[in-house]
Amino acid sequence: HQIFQSHIDEIAEFIDENISGNNMNFLCISGGGGTGSGCVETMIPLIEQLGSPIGVIYILPKATEDAKSKANAVETLAKLAKMSSQDKISTLIVVDNARIEQIYGGLSQSKFWSTANSAIVSPIHTFNSLTATSSEFQNLDPSDFGKILMENDCSVCGVVEVENYQDETALAEAMINSLNKNMLAEGFDLKQTRTGGVLVVGSKKALESLPQLNIDYAFSMISEQTNGANIFQGVYAIEDDADSIKIFSWFSGLGLPVGRITSLKEESK
């Protein structure tokens, strides 16, 4: 924190020159180390001065990281949650490297970080880019994506790929499985969701062979799991040679991931 404060003028100049004029600005913070944890109280007020909404992508440490890193992560997450409740942060996307380790188990250290970065960016980029286009199947309106982004409190994202998508219950089962195993952070109560979005994405050929009944059933399952929250839906065709369907999900307005925080506190002792 002291290092950031001592260079505040240089940081402010960099921010003004490089991100001024954006519709929304994102700050990505790795929560375990001193640099990420120490930047919060300097960077967010500086970015706030630009007048655009602020999103934070906050990354919890891997299971193998040390106790100090885990203690830093919990302390900083509490600070960010308070800022979100004060409307200083529009969305707080929580990502857990320990969960990514589980999803992509067996990767070498060199491949883990590039895979983790891609896993974090992919859902955000997909929602942002596809909702800005028109779909011949079903649009998720950009203004509705804006509602997901502006919900405050915590958000969590994920993606799951479905190969047997023509089976009547395959999409629904994949979505439910995704909520348990493929979201990028654990410990959330998804029944707290206030607003969310689900995108069904695949090649035009795959989507044209996908029965509407399968999609409707899957969306009804998501509604049930989120206690009837306002879940916006979109179906988009992309250039893709794979004979599969990908389901991207984003749930906003959540409380803190209590179960994961409890684990981190225990591991930090």
PDB file of C-alpha atoms in Angstrom:
ATOM      1  CA  HIS A   1       0.000   0.000   0.000  1.00  0.00           C
ATOM      2  CA  GLN A   2       2.794   2.427   0.894  1.00  0.00           C
ATOM      3  CA  ILE A   3       4.559   1.786  -2.421  1.00  0.00           C
ATOM      4  CA  PHE A   4       1.388   2.596  -4.378  1.00  0.00           C
ATOM      5  CA  GLN A   5       0.758   5.720  -2.307  1.00  0.00           C
ATOM      6  CA  SER A   6       4.307   6.962  -2.843  1.00  0.00           C
ATOM      7  CA  HIS A   7       3.840   6.699  -6.635  1.00  0.00           C
ATOM      8  CA  ILE A   8       0.266   7.933  -6.782  1.00  0.00           C
ATOM      9  CA  ASP A   9       0.945  10.796  -9.214  1.00  0.00           C
ATOM     10  CA  GLU A  10       2.641   8.486 -11.725  1.00  0.00           C
ATOM     11  CA  ILE A  11      -0.165   5.944 -11.429  1.00  0.00           C
ATOM     12  CA  ALA A  12      -2.826   8.621 -11.870  1.00  0.00           C
ATOM     13  CA  GLU A  13      -1.101   9.895 -15.018  1.00  0.00           C
ATOM     14  CA  PHE A  14      -0.864   6.359 -16.433  1.00  0.00           C
ATOM     15  CA  ILE A  15      -4.555   5.706 -15.738  1.00  0.00           C
ATOM     16  CA  ASP A  16      -5.628   8.979 -17.333  1.00  0.00           C
ATOM     17  CA  GLU A  17      -3.548   8.354 -20.462  1.00  0.00           C
ATOM     18  CA  ASN A  18      -4.475   4.697 -20.976  1.00  0.00           C
ATOM     19  CA  ILE A  19      -8.034   3.987 -19.833  1.00  0.00           C
ATOM     20  CA  SER A  20      -9.821   7.330 -19.824  1.00  0.00           C
ATOM     21  CA  GLY A  21     -12.963   7.305 -21.994  1.00  0.00           C
ATOM     22  CA  ASN A  22     -13.895   3.641 -21.608  1.00  0.00           C
ATOM     23  CA  ASN A  23     -17.529   2.684 -20.996  1.00  0.00           C
ATOM     24  CA  MET A  24     -16.362   0.561 -18.078  1.00  0.00           C
ATOM     25  CA  ASN A  25     -12.983  -0.147 -16.517  1.00  0.00           C
ATOM     26  CA  PHE A  26     -11.846  -3.438 -15.015  1.00  0.00           C
ATOM     27  CA  LEU A  27      -9.138  -3.911 -12.412  1.00  0.00           C
ATOM     28  CA  CYS A  28      -7.774  -7.455 -12.158  1.00  0.00           C
ATOM     29  CA  ILE A  29      -6.249  -8.263  -8.777  1.00  0.00           C
ATOM     30  CA  SER A  30      -4.401 -11.360  -7.646  1.00  0.00           C
ATOM     31  CA  GLY A  31      -5.338 -11.470  -3.990  1.00  0.00           C
ATOM     32  CA  GLY A  32      -2.586 -13.504  -2.385  1.00  0.00           C
ATOM     33  CA  GLY A  33       0.512 -11.366  -2.898  1.00  0.00           C
ATOM     34  CA  GLY A  34       1.334  -7.975  -1.467  1.00  0.00           C
ATOM     35  CA  THR A  35       1.143  -6.137  -4.797  1.00  0.00           C
ATOM     36  CA  GLY A  36      -2.435  -7.095  -5.589  1.00  0.00           C
ATOM     37  CA  SER A  37      -3.705  -6.772  -2.040  1.00  0.00           C
ATOM     38  CA  GLY A  38      -1.837  -3.515  -1.533  1.00  0.00           C
ATOM     39  CA  CYS A  39      -3.164  -1.746  -4.618  1.00  0.00           C
ATOM     40  CA  VAL A  40      -6.880  -1.723  -3.816  1.00  0.00           C
ATOM     41  CA  GLU A  41      -7.140   1.413  -1.680  1.00  0.00           C
ATOM     42  CA  THR A  42      -5.062   3.421  -4.170  1.00  0.00           C
ATOM     43  CA  MET A  43      -6.189   2.140  -7.560  1.00  0.00           C
ATOM     44  CA  ILE A  44      -9.953   2.071  -7.139  1.00  0.00           C
ATOM     45  CA  PRO A  45     -10.330   5.710  -5.997  1.00  0.00           C
ATOM     46  CA  LEU A  46      -8.079   6.803  -8.888  1.00  0.00           C
ATOM     47  CA  ILE A  47     -10.082   4.832 -11.460  1.00  0.00           C
ATOM     48  CA  GLU A  48     -13.307   6.077  -9.883  1.00  0.00           C
ATOM     49  CA  GLN A  49     -12.294   9.642 -10.760  1.00  0.00           C
ATOM     50  CA  LEU A  50     -12.668   8.792 -14.477  1.00  0.00           C
ATOM     51  CA  GLY A  51     -16.430   8.621 -13.986  1.00  0.00           C
ATOM     52  CA  SER A  52     -17.018   5.208 -15.585  1.00  0.00           C
ATOM     53  CA  PRO A  53     -18.282   2.117 -13.702  1.00  0.00           C
ATOM     54  CA  ILE A  54     -15.591  -0.095 -12.202  1.00  0.00           C
ATOM     55  CA  GLY A  55     -15.491  -3.859 -12.335  1.00  0.00           C
ATOM     56  CA  VAL A  56     -13.017  -5.874 -10.284  1.00  0.00           C
ATOM     57  CA  ILE A  57     -11.836  -9.378 -11.114  1.00  0.00           C
ATOM     58  CA  TYR A  58     -10.507 -10.706  -7.828  1.00  0.00           C
ATOM     59  CA  ILE A  59      -8.467 -13.917  -7.874  1.00  0.00           C
ATOM     60  CA  LEU A  60      -8.155 -16.096  -4.780  1.00  0.00           C
ATOM     61  CA  PRO A  61      -4.925 -18.066  -4.228  1.00  0.00           C
ATOM     62  CA  LYS A  62      -4.146 -21.657  -5.217  1.00  0.00           C
ATOM     63  CA  ALA A  63      -4.505 -24.358  -2.581  1.00  0.00           C
ATOM     64  CA  THR A  64      -0.713 -24.736  -2.437  1.00  0.00           C
ATOM     65  CA  GLU A  65       0.028 -21.081  -1.647  1.00  0.00           C
ATOM     66  CA  ASP A  66       1.268 -20.065   1.806  1.00  0.00           C
ATOM     67  CA  ALA A  67      -0.761 -19.032   4.849  1.00  0.00           C
ATOM     68  CA  LYS A  68       0.132 -15.346   4.502  1.00  0.00           C
ATOM     69  CA  SER A  69      -1.209 -15.249   0.946  1.00  0.00           C
ATOM     70  CA  LYS A  70      -4.497 -16.765   2.094  1.00  0.00           C
ATOM     71  CA  ALA A  71      -4.804 -14.291   4.972  1.00  0.00           C
ATOM     72  CA  ASN A  72      -4.150 -11.396   2.546  1.00  0.00           C
ATOM     73  CA  ALA A  73      -6.805 -12.750   0.197  1.00  0.00           C
ATOM     74  CA  VAL A  74      -9.512 -12.855   2.869  1.00  0.00           C
ATOM     75  CA  GLU A  75      -8.664  -9.367   4.162  1.00  0.00           C
ATOM     76  CA  THR A  76      -8.680  -7.813   0.688  1.00  0.00           C
ATOM     77  CA  LEU A  77     -11.907  -9.533  -0.353  1.00  0.00           C
ATOM     78  CA  ALA A  78     -13.594  -7.987   2.706  1.00  0.00           C
ATOM     79  CA  LYS A  79     -12.363  -4.529   1.618  1.00  0.00           C
ATOM     80  CA  LEU A  80     -13.648  -5.041  -1.925  1.00  0.00           C
ATOM     81  CA  ALA A  81     -17.024  -6.282  -0.695  1.00  0.00           C
ATOM     82  CA  LYS A  82     -17.380  -3.120   1.399  1.00  0.00           C
ATOM     83  CA  MET A  83     -16.494  -0.949  -1.616  1.00  0.00           C
ATOM     84  CA  SER A  84     -19.102  -2.806  -3.658  1.00  0.00           C
ATOM     85  CA  SER A  85     -21.769  -2.211  -1.013  1.00  0.00           C
ATOM     86  CA  GLN A  86     -20.852   1.495  -1.173  1.00  0.00           C
ATOM     87  CA  ASP A  87     -21.336   1.519  -4.990  1.00  0.00           C
ATOM     88  CA  LYS A  88     -17.649   2.217  -5.604  1.00  0.00           C
ATOM     89  CA  ILE A  89     -17.465  -1.092  -7.511  1.00  0.00           C
ATOM     90  CA  SER A  90     -20.220  -2.071  -9.955  1.00  0.00           C
ATOM     91  CA  THR A  91     -19.357  -5.754 -10.096  1.00  0.00           C
ATOM     92  CA  LEU A  92     -16.943  -7.905  -8.108  1.00  0.00           C
ATOM     93  CA  ILE A  93     -16.139 -11.046 -10.094  1.00  0.00           C
ATOM     94  CA  VAL A  94     -14.541 -13.638  -7.833  1.00  0.00           C
ATOM     95  CA  VAL A  95     -12.249 -16.255  -9.359  1.00  0.00           C
ATOM     96  CA  ASP A  96     -10.521 -18.992  -7.387  1.00  0.00           C
ATOM     97  CA  ASN A  97      -7.240 -20.447  -8.649  1.00  0.00           C
ATOM     98  CA  ALA A  98      -7.840 -23.434  -6.362  1.00  0.00           C
ATOM     99  CA  ARG A  99     -11.057 -24.179  -8.291  1.00  0.00           C
ATOM    100  CA  ILE A 100      -9.300 -23.715 -11.645  1.00  0.00           C
ATOM    101  CA  GLU A 101      -6.705 -26.241 -10.439  1.00  0.00           C
ATOM    102  CA  GLN A 102      -9.546 -28.720  -9.899  1.00  0.00           C
ATOM    103  CA  ILE A 103     -11.192 -28.038 -13.273  1.00  0.00           C
ATOM    104  CA  TYR A 104      -7.922 -28.268 -15.215  1.00  0.00           C
ATOM    105  CA  GLY A 105      -6.105 -30.831 -13.088  1.00  0.00           C
ATOM    106  CA  GLY A 106      -2.925 -32.376 -14.406  1.00  0.00           C
ATOM    107  CA  LEU A 107      -1.556 -29.283 -16.139  1.00  0.00           C
ATOM    108  CA  SER A 108       2.110 -28.418 -15.806  1.00  0.00           C
ATOM    109  CA  GLN A 109       2.946 -25.176 -14.008  1.00  0.00           C
ATOM    110  CA  SER A 110       3.917 -23.477 -17.282  1.00  0.00           C
ATOM    111  CA  LYS A 111       0.545 -24.337 -18.857  1.00  0.00           C
ATOM    112  CA  PHE A 112      -1.529 -23.668 -15.748  1.00  0.00           C
ATOM    113  CA  TRP A 113      -1.210 -19.885 -15.781  1.00  0.00           C
ATOM    114  CA  SER A 114      -2.043 -19.422 -19.462  1.00  0.00           C
ATOM    115  CA  THR A 115      -5.001 -21.798 -19.064  1.00  0.00           C
ATOM    116  CA  ALA A 116      -6.152 -19.992 -15.929  1.00  0.00           C
ATOM    117  CA  ASN A 117      -5.951 -16.615 -17.642  1.00  0.00           C
ATOM    118  CA  SER A 118      -7.950 -17.906 -20.599  1.00  0.00           C
ATOM    119  CA  ALA A 119     -10.569 -19.470 -18.312  1.00  0.00           C
ATOM    120  CA  ILE A 120     -11.014 -16.154 -16.503  1.00  0.00           C
ATOM    121  CA  VAL A 121     -11.252 -13.985 -19.610  1.00  0.00           C
ATOM    122  CA  SER A 122     -13.315 -16.306 -21.827  1.00  0.00           C
ATOM    123  CA  PRO A 123     -16.764 -15.909 -20.170  1.00  0.00           C
ATOM    124  CA  ILE A 124     -16.358 -12.134 -19.809  1.00  0.00           C
ATOM    125  CA  HIS A 125     -15.191 -11.691 -23.404  1.00  0.00           C
ATOM    126  CA  THR A 126     -17.932 -13.974 -24.733  1.00  0.00           C
ATOM    127  CA  PHE A 127     -20.723 -12.091 -22.968  1.00  0.00           C
ATOM    128  CA  ASN A 128     -19.292  -8.713 -23.953  1.00  0.00           C
ATOM    129  CA  SER A 129     -18.711  -9.545 -27.612  1.00  0.00           C
ATOM    130  CA  LEU A 130     -21.778 -11.660 -28.405  1.00  0.00           C
ATOM    131  CA  THR A 131     -24.333  -9.406 -26.721  1.00  0.00           C
ATOM    132  CA  ALA A 132     -23.052  -6.589 -28.945  1.00  0.00           C
ATOM    133  CA  THR A 133     -24.123  -8.595 -32.022  1.00  0.00           C
ATOM    134  CA  SER A 134     -27.448  -9.742 -33.406  1.00  0.00           C
ATOM    135  CA  SER A 135     -28.374 -13.422 -33.186  1.00  0.00           C
ATOM    136  CA  GLU A 136     -30.688 -15.200 -35.600  1.00  0.00           C
ATOM    137  CA  PHE A 137     -31.636 -17.495 -32.718  1.00  0.00           C
ATOM    138  CA  GLN A 138     -32.118 -15.497 -29.488  1.00  0.00           C
ATOM    139  CA  ASN A 139     -30.556 -12.207 -28.402  1.00  0.00           C
ATOM    140  CA  LEU A 140     -29.391 -11.254 -24.956  1.00  0.00           C
ATOM    141  CA  ASP A 141     -29.869  -7.510 -25.154  1.00  0.00           C
ATOM    142  CA  PRO A 142     -26.788  -5.349 -24.404  1.00  0.00           C
ATOM    143  CA  SER A 143     -28.831  -3.337 -21.897  1.00  0.00           C
ATOM    144  CA  ASP A 144     -29.623  -6.570 -20.040  1.00  0.00           C
ATOM    145  CA  PHE A 145     -25.931  -7.472 -19.998  1.00  0.00           C
ATOM    146  CA  GLY A 146     -25.430  -4.016 -18.501  1.00  0.00           C
ATOM    147  CA  LYS A 147     -27.831  -4.954 -15.699  1.00  0.00           C
ATOM    148  CA  ILE A 148     -25.739  -8.036 -14.951  1.00  0.00           C
ATOM    149  CA  LEU A 149     -22.600  -5.875 -14.811  1.00  0.00           C
ATOM    150  CA  MET A 150     -24.167  -3.199 -12.595  1.00  0.00           C
ATOM    151  CA  GLU A 151     -25.739  -5.451  -9.963  1.00  0.00           C
ATOM    152  CA  ASN A 152     -23.085  -4.763  -7.272  1.00  0.00           C
ATOM    153  CA  ASP A 153     -21.903  -7.340  -4.760  1.00  0.00           C
ATOM    154  CA  CYS A 154     -20.213 -10.541  -5.953  1.00  0.00           C
ATOM    155  CA  SER A 155     -20.443 -12.289  -9.310  1.00  0.00           C
ATOM    156  CA  VAL A 156     -19.266 -15.674 -10.513  1.00  0.00           C
ATOM    157  CA  CYS A 157     -18.862 -17.001 -14.068  1.00  0.00           C
ATOM    158  CA  GLY A 158     -18.320 -20.351 -15.717  1.00  0.00           C
ATOM    159  CA  VAL A 159     -18.499 -22.372 -18.916  1.00  0.00           C
ATOM    160  CA  VAL A 160     -19.279 -25.984 -19.730  1.00  0.00           C
ATOM    161  CA  GLU A 161     -19.097 -27.858 -23.044  1.00  0.00           C
ATOM    162  CA  VAL A 162     -21.792 -30.363 -24.040  1.00  0.00           C
ATOM    163  CA  GLU A 163     -21.169 -32.957 -26.758  1.00  0.00           C
ATOM    164  CA  ASN A 164     -24.381 -35.007 -26.476  1.00  0.00           C
ATOM    165  CA  TYR A 165     -26.488 -31.863 -26.784  1.00  0.00           C
ATOM    166  CA  GLN A 166     -29.288 -33.539 -28.762  1.00  0.00           C
ATOM    167  CA  ASP A 167     -30.242 -35.689 -25.770  1.00  0.00           C
ATOM    168  CA  GLU A 168     -33.337 -34.167 -24.183  1.00  0.00           C
ATOM    169  CA  THR A 169     -31.841 -33.552 -20.733  1.00  0.00           C
ATOM    170  CA  ALA A 170     -28.167 -33.119 -21.710  1.00  0.00           C
ATOM    171  CA  LEU A 171     -28.053 -29.306 -21.597  1.00  0.00           C
ATOM    172  CA  ALA A 172     -29.957 -29.167 -18.308  1.00  0.00           C
ATOM    173  CA  GLU A 173     -27.729 -31.801 -16.703  1.00  0.00           C
ATOM    174  CA  ALA A 174     -24.612 -30.006 -17.952  1.00  0.00           C
ATOM    175  CA  MET A 175     -25.841 -26.705 -16.513  1.00  0.00           C
ATOM    176  CA  ILE A 176     -26.547 -28.227 -13.107  1.00  0.00           C
ATOM    177  CA  ASN A 177     -23.165 -29.970 -13.174  1.00  0.00           C
ATOM    178  CA  SER A 178     -21.543 -26.668 -14.138  1.00  0.00           C
ATOM    179  CA  LEU A 179     -23.016 -24.954 -11.089  1.00  0.00           C
ATOM    180  CA  ASN A 180     -21.338 -27.551  -8.886  1.00  0.00           C
ATOM    181  CA  LYS A 181     -18.035 -28.102 -10.694  1.00  0.00           C
ATOM    182  CA  ASN A 182     -17.340 -25.590 -13.472  1.00  0.00           C
ATOM    183  CA  MET A 183     -17.946 -22.185 -11.927  1.00  0.00           C
ATOM    184  CA  LEU A 184     -14.662 -20.344 -11.428  1.00  0.00           C
ATOM    185  CA  ALA A 185     -15.151 -19.981  -7.670  1.00  0.00           C
ATOM    186  CA  GLU A 186     -16.931 -22.037  -5.035  1.00  0.00           C
ATOM    187  CA  GLY A 187     -18.695 -21.291  -1.767  1.00  0.00           C
ATOM    188  CA  PHE A 188     -21.455 -19.089  -3.206  1.00  0.00           C
ATOM    189  CA  ASP A 189     -25.154 -19.572  -2.551  1.00  0.00           C
ATOM    190  CA  LEU A 190     -26.571 -19.188  -6.065  1.00  0.00           C
ATOM    191  CA  LYS A 191     -30.082 -18.828  -4.651  1.00  0.00           C
ATOM    192  CA  GLN A 192     -28.950 -15.314  -3.656  1.00  0.00           C
ATOM    193  CA  THR A 193     -28.597 -14.414  -7.362  1.00  0.00           C
ATOM    194  CA  ARG A 194     -30.446 -11.207  -8.231  1.00  0.00           C
ATOM    195  CA  THR A 195     -29.525 -11.023 -11.927  1.00  0.00           C
ATOM    196  CA  GLY A 196     -27.728 -13.384 -14.269  1.00  0.00           C
ATOM    197  CA  GLY A 197     -27.184 -14.453 -17.835  1.00  0.00           C
ATOM    198  CA  VAL A 198     -26.815 -17.697 -19.744  1.00  0.00           C
ATOM    199  CA  LEU A 199     -25.501 -17.971 -23.305  1.00  0.00           C
ATOM    200  CA  VAL A 200     -25.898 -21.116 -25.387  1.00  0.00           C
ATOM    201  CA  VAL A 201     -23.174 -20.981 -28.044  1.00  0.00           C
ATOM    202  CA  GLY A 202     -22.214 -23.248 -30.931  1.00  0.00           C
ATOM    203  CA  SER A 203     -21.880 -23.570 -34.681  1.00  0.00           C
ATOM    204  CA  LYS A 204     -24.926 -22.724 -36.772  1.00  0.00           C
ATOM    205  CA  LYS A 205     -25.164 -26.389 -37.782  1.00  0.00           C
ATOM    206  CA  ALA A 206     -25.170 -27.531 -34.165  1.00  0.00           C
ATOM    207  CA  LEU A 207     -27.739 -24.952 -33.076  1.00  0.00           C
ATOM    208  CA  GLU A 208     -30.054 -25.765 -35.984  1.00  0.00           C
ATOM    209  CA  SER A 209     -30.090 -29.415 -34.891  1.00  0.00           C
ATOM    210  CA  LEU A 210     -30.633 -28.533 -31.199  1.00  0.00           C
ATOM    211  CA  PRO A 211     -34.303 -28.995 -30.174  1.00  0.00           C
ATOM    212  CA  GLN A 212     -35.814 -25.870 -28.585  1.00  0.00           C
ATOM    213  CA  LEU A 213     -37.294 -28.109 -25.904  1.00  0.00           C
ATOM    214  CA  ASN A 214     -33.771 -28.967 -24.702  1.00  0.00           C
ATOM    215  CA  ILE A 215     -32.894 -25.265 -24.351  1.00  0.00           C
ATOM    216  CA  ASP A 216     -36.145 -24.404 -22.580  1.00  0.00           C
ATOM    217  CA  TYR A 217     -35.677 -27.260 -20.121  1.00  0.00           C
ATOM    218  CA  ALA A 218     -32.122 -26.171 -19.376  1.00  0.00           C
ATOM    219  CA  PHE A 219     -33.180 -22.563 -18.757  1.00  0.00           C
ATOM    220  CA  SER A 220     -35.962 -23.737 -16.432  1.00  0.00           C
ATOM    221  CA  MET A 221     -33.410 -25.681 -14.397  1.00  0.00           C
ATOM    222  CA  ILE A 222     -31.241 -22.580 -14.046  1.00  0.00           C
ATOM    223  CA  SER A 223     -34.269 -20.577 -12.891  1.00  0.00           C
ATOM    224  CA  GLU A 224     -34.976 -23.228 -10.271  1.00  0.00           C
ATOM    225  CA  GLN A 225     -31.373 -23.290  -9.010  1.00  0.00           C
ATOM    226  CA  THR A 226     -31.285 -19.469  -8.683  1.00  0.00           C
ATOM    227  CA  ASN A 227     -34.609 -19.214  -6.840  1.00  0.00           C
ATOM    228  CA  GLY A 228     -36.397 -17.593  -9.773  1.00  0.00           C
ATOM    229  CA  ALA A 229     -33.846 -14.807 -10.266  1.00  0.00           C
ATOM    230  CA  ASN A 230     -33.946 -12.597 -13.341  1.00  0.00           C
ATOM    231  CA  ILE A 231     -31.820 -14.688 -15.741  1.00  0.00           C
ATOM    232  CA  PHE A 232     -31.330 -13.223 -19.216  1.00  0.00           C
ATOM    233  CA  GLN A 233     -30.867 -15.691 -22.043  1.00  0.00           C
ATOM    234  CA  GLY A 234     -29.133 -15.726 -25.412  1.00  0.00           C
ATOM    235  CA  VAL A 235     -28.409 -18.286 -28.135  1.00  0.00           C
ATOM    236  CA  TYR A 236     -25.578 -17.427 -30.546  1.00  0.00           C
ATOM    237  CA  ALA A 237     -23.988 -19.071 -33.562  1.00  0.00           C
ATOM    238  CA  ILE A 238     -20.226 -18.746 -33.916  1.00  0.00           C
ATOM    239  CA  GLU A 239     -17.588 -20.054 -36.319  1.00  0.00           C
ATOM    240  CA  ASP A 240     -16.717 -23.398 -34.755  1.00  0.00           C
ATOM    241  CA  ASP A 241     -15.778 -26.785 -36.224  1.00  0.00           C
ATOM    242  CA  ALA A 242     -16.570 -28.624 -32.992  1.00  0.00           C
ATOM    243  CA  ASP A 243     -19.780 -30.641 -32.844  1.00  0.00           C
ATOM    244  CA  SER A 244     -20.664 -29.403 -29.387  1.00  0.00           C
ATOM    245  CA  ILE A 245     -22.477 -26.671 -27.503  1.00  0.00           C
ATOM    246  CA  LYS A 246     -20.890 -24.372 -24.922  1.00  0.00           C
ATOM    247  CA  ILE A 247     -22.930 -22.843 -22.110  1.00  0.00           C
ATOM    248  CA  PHE A 248     -21.573 -19.645 -20.558  1.00  0.00           C
ATOM    249  CA  SER A 249     -23.155 -18.506 -17.299  1.00  0.00           C
ATOM    250  CA  TRP A 250     -22.824 -15.401 -15.133  1.00  0.00           C
ATOM    251  CA  PHE A 251     -24.574 -14.852 -11.787  1.00  0.00           C
ATOM    252  CA  SER A 252     -24.573 -11.455 -10.050  1.00  0.00           C
ATOM    253  CA  GLY A 253     -25.775  -9.907  -6.807  1.00  0.00           C
ATOM    254  CA  LEU A 254     -24.314 -12.661  -4.644  1.00  0.00           C
ATOM    255  CA  GLY A 255     -23.114 -12.474  -1.084  1.00  0.00           C
ATOM    256  CA  LEU A 256     -19.581 -13.468  -0.173  1.00  0.00           C
ATOM    257  CA  PRO A 257     -18.464 -17.093  -0.779  1.00  0.00           C
ATOM    258  CA  VAL A 258     -18.745 -17.990   2.898  1.00  0.00           C
ATOM    259  CA  GLY A 259     -17.605 -21.597   2.565  1.00  0.00           C
ATOM    260  CA  ARG A 260     -14.437 -20.662   0.673  1.00  0.00           C
ATOM    261  CA  ILE A 261     -13.631 -17.808   3.058  1.00  0.00           C
ATOM    262  CA  THR A 262     -13.956 -20.175   6.016  1.00  0.00           C
ATOM    263  CA  SER A 263     -11.530 -22.599   4.339  1.00  0.00           C
ATOM    264  CA  LEU A 264      -9.021 -19.836   3.605  1.00  0.00           C
ATOM    265  CA  LYS A 265      -9.169 -18.620   7.214  1.00  0.00           C
ATOM    266  CA  GLU A 266      -8.481 -22.138   8.487  1.00  0.00           C
ATOM    267  CA  GLU A 267      -5.599 -22.613   6.034  1.00  0.00           C
ATOM    268  CA  SER A 268      -4.075 -19.269   6.980  1.00  0.00           C
ATOM    269  CA  LYS A 269      -3.589 -20.176  10.634  1.00  0.00           C
TER     270      LYS A 269
END
